[in-house]
Amino acid sequence: QVQLVESGGGLVQAGGSLRLSCAASGRTFSTLAMGWFRQAPGKEREFVAAISWIGGVTYSADSVKGRFTISRDNAKNTLYLQIDSLKPEDTAAYYCAAVAYGFGSRAPRDYDYWGQGTQVTVSS
């Protein structure tokens, strides 16, 4: 069983930056494909970015390209999401997700493990 714990969310002004972290345990982290998703009130969970388990291939949603950067540190069992140039529409709960030996899917259904989420609120 994989446990995921997100941190780093908060209240920030538009144009600001945050770095979200997701600490993983329960399985060899390097064998996990990881993803970030977000969900705003009243909306469906939305793909943000993902990274494959091998090769570190990354994928990002068009809405965040150039502003969000996903990365991983296998030595620290941690996934990151660097968020720059924040906009009010980025306000949401951000979740990390994991699946063993995945390629970095955009679909929530392809992930087996989820964290509890961290809230990001962007003020205008």
XYZ file of C-alpha atoms in Angstrom, residues 16-90:
75
model
C 3.179 34.517 -6.974
C 4.732 31.070 -6.701
C 4.393 27.943 -4.632
C 6.138 24.587 -4.518
C 3.970 21.637 -3.654
C 5.498 18.439 -2.327
C 4.170 14.895 -2.152
C 5.965 12.483 0.158
C 5.492 8.825 -0.715
C 5.972 5.700 1.365
C 5.090 2.025 1.221
C 6.721 1.157 -2.084
C 9.964 1.835 -3.910
C 9.304 5.356 -5.137
C 11.280 4.949 -8.346
C 8.808 2.304 -9.549
C 5.870 4.721 -9.343
C 4.525 6.950 -12.057
C 3.235 10.100 -10.392
C 0.680 12.719 -11.236
C -0.750 15.974 -9.973
C -4.436 16.727 -10.287
C -6.574 19.554 -8.997
C -10.221 20.036 -8.168
C -12.033 23.303 -7.685
C -15.401 23.465 -5.887
C -18.188 22.221 -8.122
C -15.808 21.012 -10.818
C -14.405 17.655 -11.843
C -10.909 16.585 -10.927
C -8.539 17.942 -13.565
C -5.177 16.674 -14.790
C -2.282 19.040 -14.129
C 0.966 17.162 -14.757
C 2.513 13.710 -14.621
C 5.901 12.033 -14.683
C 6.727 8.501 -15.739
C 8.388 5.969 -13.481
C 11.367 5.481 -15.780
C 13.106 8.121 -17.784
C 11.352 10.947 -15.987
C 9.191 11.796 -18.989
C 6.842 14.619 -18.100
C 3.415 15.645 -19.329
C 1.495 18.825 -18.579
C -1.950 20.157 -19.231
C -2.053 22.905 -21.832
C -3.520 25.287 -19.270
C -0.405 25.121 -17.096
C 2.422 24.694 -19.593
C 5.150 27.229 -19.018
C 3.949 27.934 -15.474
C 3.897 24.548 -13.691
C 6.854 22.160 -13.516
C 6.638 18.616 -12.224
C 9.749 16.873 -10.914
C 10.722 14.014 -8.666
C 13.552 13.165 -6.306
C 13.754 9.402 -6.018
C 16.371 9.621 -3.256
C 13.911 11.598 -1.121
C 10.786 9.679 -2.185
C 9.211 12.998 -3.065
C 7.285 14.481 -5.955
C 7.216 18.233 -6.552
C 5.095 20.719 -8.430
C 6.628 24.145 -8.914
C 3.864 26.625 -9.639
C 4.771 30.057 -10.987
C 2.742 33.023 -12.235
C -0.272 31.888 -10.260
C -3.715 32.969 -11.423
C -6.995 33.087 -9.482
C -8.280 30.265 -11.690
C -5.537 28.032 -10.286
